[in-house]
mmCIF file of C-alpha atoms in Angstrom:
data_model
loop_
_atom_site.group_PDB
_atom_site.id
_atom_site.type_symbol
_atom_site.label_atom_id
_atom_site.label_comp_id
_atom_site.label_asym_id
_atom_site.label_seq_id
_atom_site.Cartn_x
_atom_site.Cartn_y
_atom_site.Cartn_z
ATOM 1 C CA GLY A 28 4.832 7.631 15.323
ATOM 2 C CA GLU A 29 2.229 7.303 12.632
ATOM 3 C CA ASP A 30 -0.791 5.098 13.157
ATOM 4 C CA VAL A 31 -3.747 4.661 10.849
ATOM 5 C CA GLU A 32 -6.842 2.811 12.024
ATOM 6 C CA GLN A 33 -9.806 1.329 10.205
ATOM 7 C CA SER A 34 -12.565 -1.076 11.071
ATOM 8 C CA LEU A 35 -11.903 -4.515 9.591
ATOM 9 C CA PHE A 36 -15.218 -5.363 7.983
ATOM 10 C CA LEU A 37 -18.294 -3.717 6.430
ATOM 11 C CA SER A 38 -21.281 -5.399 4.808
ATOM 12 C CA VAL A 39 -23.804 -3.488 2.675
ATOM 13 C CA ARG A 40 -26.603 -4.358 0.293
ATOM 14 C CA GLU A 41 -26.214 -3.740 -3.403
ATOM 15 C CA GLY A 42 -27.526 -0.280 -4.284
ATOM 16 C CA ASP A 43 -26.969 1.160 -0.791
ATOM 17 C CA SER A 44 -24.216 3.614 0.105
ATOM 18 C CA SER A 45 -21.050 2.383 1.820
ATOM 19 C CA VAL A 46 -19.082 4.533 4.235
ATOM 20 C CA ILE A 47 -15.594 3.431 5.196
ATOM 21 C CA ASN A 48 -13.920 5.344 8.010
ATOM 22 C CA CYS A 49 -10.312 5.932 8.910
ATOM 23 C CA THR A 50 -8.466 7.816 11.638
ATOM 24 C CA TYR A 51 -4.856 8.905 11.359
ATOM 25 C CA THR A 52 -2.378 10.524 13.712
ATOM 26 C CA ASP A 53 0.148 12.522 11.687
ATOM 27 C CA SER A 54 -1.202 16.064 11.501
ATOM 28 C CA SER A 55 1.543 17.021 9.040
ATOM 29 C CA SER A 56 0.317 14.608 6.358
ATOM 30 C CA THR A 57 0.054 16.427 3.058
ATOM 31 C CA TYR A 58 -2.022 13.890 1.176
ATOM 32 C CA LEU A 59 -4.390 11.166 2.261
ATOM 33 C CA TYR A 60 -5.264 8.285 -0.009
ATOM 34 C CA TRP A 61 -7.762 5.539 -0.570
ATOM 35 C CA TYR A 62 -6.589 2.336 -2.229
ATOM 36 C CA LYS A 63 -8.620 -0.671 -3.353
ATOM 37 C CA GLN A 64 -7.365 -4.246 -3.397
ATOM 38 C CA GLU A 65 -9.313 -6.886 -5.271
ATOM 39 C CA PRO A 66 -8.713 -10.576 -4.496
ATOM 40 C CA GLY A 67 -5.260 -11.769 -5.561
ATOM 41 C CA ALA A 68 -4.203 -8.338 -6.803
ATOM 42 C CA GLY A 69 -2.012 -5.469 -5.709
ATOM 43 C CA LEU A 70 -3.341 -2.126 -4.517
ATOM 44 C CA GLN A 71 -4.961 0.288 -6.940
ATOM 45 C CA LEU A 72 -5.157 4.016 -6.200
ATOM 46 C CA LEU A 73 -8.834 4.995 -5.985
ATOM 47 C CA THR A 74 -8.653 8.620 -4.991
ATOM 48 C CA TYR A 75 -6.740 11.054 -2.819
ATOM 49 C CA ILE A 76 -7.348 14.338 -1.035
ATOM 50 C CA PHE A 77 -4.976 17.181 -0.305
ATOM 51 C CA SER A 78 -4.873 18.123 3.354
ATOM 52 C CA ASN A 79 -6.235 21.643 2.816
ATOM 53 C CA MET A 80 -9.471 20.271 1.338
ATOM 54 C CA ASP A 81 -12.583 19.159 3.216
ATOM 55 C CA MET A 82 -14.239 17.166 0.496
ATOM 56 C CA LYS A 83 -13.539 15.656 -2.886
ATOM 57 C CA GLN A 84 -16.059 14.022 -5.197
ATOM 58 C CA ASP A 85 -15.213 11.705 -8.071
ATOM 59 C CA GLN A 86 -18.239 10.028 -9.717
ATOM 60 C CA ARG A 87 -19.607 7.563 -7.113
ATOM 61 C CA LEU A 88 -16.825 8.309 -4.630
ATOM 62 C CA THR A 89 -16.897 11.067 -2.016
ATOM 63 C CA VAL A 90 -13.973 11.667 0.317
ATOM 64 C CA LEU A 91 -14.505 13.696 3.480
ATOM 65 C CA LEU A 92 -11.626 14.979 5.578
ATOM 66 C CA ASN A 93 -11.984 16.326 9.107
ATOM 67 C CA LYS A 94 -8.516 17.574 9.855
ATOM 68 C CA LYS A 95 -9.333 18.669 13.393
ATOM 69 C CA ASP A 96 -10.402 15.134 14.348
ATOM 70 C CA LYS A 97 -7.905 13.473 11.945
ATOM 71 C CA HIS A 98 -10.769 11.550 10.415
ATOM 72 C CA LEU A 99 -11.065 10.482 6.798
ATOM 73 C CA SER A 100 -14.010 8.739 5.185
ATOM 74 C CA LEU A 101 -14.816 7.227 1.807
ATOM 75 C CA ARG A 102 -18.409 7.076 0.672
ATOM 76 C CA ILE A 103 -19.346 4.848 -2.255
ATOM 77 C CA ALA A 104 -22.765 5.656 -3.681
ATOM 78 C CA ASP A 105 -24.931 2.933 -5.273
ATOM 79 C CA THR A 106 -22.582 0.160 -4.164
ATOM 80 C CA GLN A 107 -22.182 -2.666 -6.676
ATOM 81 C CA THR A 108 -20.930 -6.251 -6.288
ATOM 82 C CA GLY A 109 -17.798 -5.191 -8.167
ATOM 83 C CA ASP A 110 -17.003 -2.883 -5.264
ATOM 84 C CA SER A 111 -16.375 -5.900 -3.019
ATOM 85 C CA ALA A 112 -12.714 -5.571 -2.050
ATOM 86 C CA ILE A 113 -10.398 -4.449 0.724
ATOM 87 C CA TYR A 114 -10.088 -0.678 1.051
ATOM 88 C CA PHE A 115 -6.999 0.891 2.589
ATOM 89 C CA CYS A 116 -6.582 4.458 3.713
ATOM 90 C CA ALA A 117 -3.052 5.829 3.828
ATOM 91 C CA GLU A 118 -1.326 9.000 4.970
ATOM 92 C CA SER A 119 1.853 10.378 3.478
ATOM 93 C CA THR A 120 4.798 11.236 5.682
ATOM 94 C CA ASP A 121 7.859 13.107 4.516
ATOM 95 C CA THR A 122 10.979 11.296 5.748
ATOM 96 C CA GLY A 123 13.350 13.887 4.316
ATOM 97 C CA THR A 124 14.493 11.547 1.562
ATOM 98 C CA ALA A 125 11.158 10.343 0.215
ATOM 99 C CA SER A 126 7.480 10.508 1.031
ATOM 100 C CA LYS A 127 6.408 7.216 2.511
ATOM 101 C CA LEU A 128 2.863 6.007 2.975
ATOM 102 C CA THR A 129 1.551 4.546 6.201
ATOM 103 C CA PHE A 130 -1.426 2.284 5.596
ATOM 104 C CA GLY A 131 -4.354 1.337 7.746
ATOM 105 C CA THR A 132 -5.276 -2.272 8.411
ATOM 106 C CA GLY A 133 -7.789 -2.300 5.566
ATOM 107 C CA THR A 134 -11.585 -2.611 5.580
ATOM 108 C CA ARG A 135 -13.074 -5.593 3.788
ATOM 109 C CA LEU A 136 -16.263 -4.470 2.029
ATOM 110 C CA GLN A 137 -18.767 -7.219 1.321
ATOM 111 C CA VAL A 138 -21.661 -6.355 -1.007
ATOM 112 C CA THR A 139 -24.696 -8.589 -0.708
ATOM 113 C CA LEU A 140 -27.588 -8.995 -3.141
ATOM 114 C CA ASP B 11 0.610 1.077 -19.656
ATOM 115 C CA VAL B 12 2.983 1.790 -16.785
ATOM 116 C CA LYS B 13 3.851 -1.134 -14.619
ATOM 117 C CA VAL B 14 5.454 -2.495 -11.528
ATOM 118 C CA THR B 15 6.262 -6.148 -12.139
ATOM 119 C CA GLN B 16 7.041 -8.692 -9.465
ATOM 120 C CA SER B 17 8.810 -11.742 -10.819
ATOM 121 C CA SER B 18 6.776 -14.416 -9.018
ATOM 122 C CA ARG B 19 3.109 -14.596 -7.972
ATOM 123 C CA TYR B 20 3.597 -17.625 -5.735
ATOM 124 C CA LEU B 21 6.733 -18.953 -4.106
ATOM 125 C CA VAL B 22 7.328 -21.857 -1.711
ATOM 126 C CA LYS B 23 10.678 -22.009 0.072
ATOM 127 C CA ARG B 24 12.196 -24.069 2.838
ATOM 128 C CA THR B 25 13.220 -22.732 6.236
ATOM 129 C CA GLY B 26 16.805 -21.479 6.143
ATOM 130 C CA GLU B 27 16.885 -20.859 2.383
ATOM 131 C CA LYS B 28 18.055 -17.539 0.957
ATOM 132 C CA VAL B 29 15.157 -15.993 -0.938
ATOM 133 C CA PHE B 30 15.208 -13.234 -3.551
ATOM 134 C CA LEU B 31 12.055 -11.304 -4.467
ATOM 135 C CA GLU B 32 12.475 -9.156 -7.552
ATOM 136 C CA CYS B 33 10.609 -6.011 -8.559
ATOM 137 C CA VAL B 34 10.990 -3.986 -11.758
ATOM 138 C CA GLN B 35 9.287 -0.714 -12.700
ATOM 139 C CA ASP B 36 9.235 0.964 -16.089
ATOM 140 C CA MET B 37 8.210 4.476 -15.002
ATOM 141 C CA ASP B 38 11.680 5.881 -14.221
ATOM 142 C CA HIS B 39 10.550 6.384 -10.611
ATOM 143 C CA GLU B 40 13.133 7.396 -8.048
ATOM 144 C CA ASN B 41 11.454 5.752 -5.069
ATOM 145 C CA MET B 42 10.767 2.059 -4.559
ATOM 146 C CA PHE B 43 9.261 0.261 -1.580
ATOM 147 C CA TRP B 44 8.766 -3.219 -0.173
ATOM 148 C CA TYR B 45 5.777 -3.949 2.042
ATOM 149 C CA ARG B 46 4.441 -7.111 3.563
ATOM 150 C CA GLN B 47 0.716 -7.603 3.975
ATOM 151 C CA ASP B 48 -0.795 -9.768 6.698
ATOM 152 C CA PRO B 49 -4.487 -10.131 7.612
ATOM 153 C CA GLY B 50 -5.550 -7.681 10.290
ATOM 154 C CA LEU B 51 -2.198 -5.868 10.155
ATOM 155 C CA GLY B 52 -2.528 -4.080 6.845
ATOM 156 C CA LEU B 53 0.642 -3.160 4.978
ATOM 157 C CA ARG B 54 3.884 -2.727 6.865
ATOM 158 C CA LEU B 55 6.935 -1.097 5.323
ATOM 159 C CA ILE B 56 10.061 -3.268 5.269
ATOM 160 C CA TYR B 57 12.564 -1.118 3.317
ATOM 161 C CA PHE B 58 12.520 1.651 0.790
ATOM 162 C CA SER B 59 14.976 3.198 -1.615
ATOM 163 C CA TYR B 60 14.997 6.791 -2.878
ATOM 164 C CA ASP B 61 17.868 6.406 -5.332
ATOM 165 C CA VAL B 62 20.204 3.831 -6.837
ATOM 166 C CA LYS B 63 22.297 2.140 -4.121
ATOM 167 C CA MET B 64 20.419 4.086 -1.432
ATOM 168 C CA LYS B 65 18.167 2.363 1.067
ATOM 169 C CA GLU B 66 16.415 3.081 4.328
ATOM 170 C CA LYS B 67 14.827 0.826 6.889
ATOM 171 C CA GLY B 68 11.100 0.827 7.231
ATOM 172 C CA ASP B 69 9.095 -0.286 10.225
ATOM 173 C CA ILE B 70 9.951 -4.022 10.159
ATOM 174 C CA PRO B 71 13.403 -4.515 8.546
ATOM 175 C CA GLU B 72 14.573 -7.379 10.768
ATOM 176 C CA GLY B 73 15.358 -10.531 8.810
ATOM 177 C CA TYR B 74 15.392 -8.679 5.465
ATOM 178 C CA SER B 75 17.856 -6.821 3.289
ATOM 179 C CA VAL B 76 17.484 -5.042 -0.054
ATOM 180 C CA SER B 77 19.502 -4.240 -3.127
ATOM 181 C CA ARG B 78 19.081 -1.471 -5.700
ATOM 182 C CA GLU B 79 21.864 -1.611 -8.272
ATOM 183 C CA LYS B 80 19.760 -0.130 -11.086
ATOM 184 C CA LYS B 81 17.028 2.484 -10.934
ATOM 185 C CA GLU B 82 14.345 0.189 -12.294
ATOM 186 C CA ARG B 83 15.022 -2.837 -10.075
ATOM 187 C CA PHE B 84 14.585 -3.289 -6.322
ATOM 188 C CA SER B 85 15.231 -6.662 -4.742
ATOM 189 C CA LEU B 86 14.136 -7.920 -1.356
ATOM 190 C CA ILE B 87 16.354 -10.584 0.211
ATOM 191 C CA LEU B 88 15.472 -12.961 3.001
ATOM 192 C CA GLU B 89 18.886 -14.106 4.204
ATOM 193 C CA SER B 90 17.549 -17.184 6.003
ATOM 194 C CA ALA B 91 13.846 -17.678 5.490
ATOM 195 C CA SER B 92 11.701 -18.483 8.516
ATOM 196 C CA THR B 93 8.074 -19.561 8.793
ATOM 197 C CA ASN B 94 7.072 -16.187 10.287
ATOM 198 C CA GLN B 95 8.059 -14.606 6.978
ATOM 199 C CA THR B 96 5.219 -16.397 5.234
ATOM 200 C CA SER B 97 3.238 -13.470 3.851
ATOM 201 C CA MET B 98 2.149 -11.458 0.808
ATOM 202 C CA TYR B 99 4.942 -9.144 -0.337
ATOM 203 C CA LEU B 100 4.064 -6.017 -2.287
ATOM 204 C CA CYS B 101 6.457 -3.800 -4.197
ATOM 205 C CA ALA B 102 5.603 -0.195 -5.079
ATOM 206 C CA SER B 103 7.226 2.780 -6.744
ATOM 207 C CA SER B 104 6.628 6.513 -6.761
ATOM 208 C CA SER B 105 7.993 9.621 -8.386
ATOM 209 C CA SER B 106 9.560 12.367 -6.293
ATOM 210 C CA ALA B 107 8.813 14.893 -8.994
ATOM 211 C CA ALA B 108 5.167 14.070 -9.574
ATOM 212 C CA GLY B 109 3.974 15.234 -6.207
ATOM 213 C CA GLY B 110 1.910 13.415 -3.656
ATOM 214 C CA GLY B 111 -1.249 13.289 -5.677
ATOM 215 C CA TYR B 112 -0.052 10.268 -7.625
ATOM 216 C CA GLY B 113 0.598 8.068 -4.608
ATOM 217 C CA TYR B 114 2.267 4.786 -5.306
ATOM 218 C CA THR B 115 1.980 2.268 -8.123
ATOM 219 C CA PHE B 116 1.883 -1.288 -6.824
ATOM 220 C CA GLY B 117 2.865 -4.629 -8.248
ATOM 221 C CA SER B 118 0.496 -7.592 -8.064
ATOM 222 C CA GLY B 119 2.288 -9.114 -5.098
ATOM 223 C CA THR B 120 4.256 -12.288 -4.346
ATOM 224 C CA ARG B 121 2.678 -14.759 -1.965
ATOM 225 C CA LEU B 122 5.590 -16.427 -0.179
ATOM 226 C CA THR B 123 5.133 -19.591 1.869
ATOM 227 C CA VAL B 124 8.038 -20.799 4.005
ATOM 228 C CA VAL B 125 7.760 -24.440 5.052
#
């Protein structure tokens, strides 16, 4: 079955880079996603990467995909206090009727001054 | 602005009560999902629906049922609420036609406490 793993907590200083890591198990995943959840809110899609790509950059966000090791990472450059949130990686799995997402446990990012 | 709306942000129910959690989306999405979120466990899929009146079990369907009578509305039902169903419940929708790059759109969540 699918399993997505993340470390639970990361603390960085404001202005530093944050790197959040994720490992997944389903090698047939077509898309991999990063979602952000701010306190008391639902999940917001941050970015995604297609499985035939190695890297995707979107302003301060860089996604790296190592398909051989089934490893996904999200780098946030110049981390700000507004980046404090829980970050979830997710892989898509085709069930035959719909694509469903399997989420990791989430990494809580704490940004300190 | 497209939306997934969950009817309640906070809900307190008694053990044994029948509980309805409602979710409505205005994006004409075919697929709708119910997840529960617990600390350290991430999001776990309870049920999903890929069409009106169609449903499939997710990873943790026990103790839950769902109803999708109209395309825009997906209801999660706790037949007899128990304290271990105290959790944050998140509804999401997605389009089959849009392709995977759009992921899901989530509601703000319903925090359910069963006492």
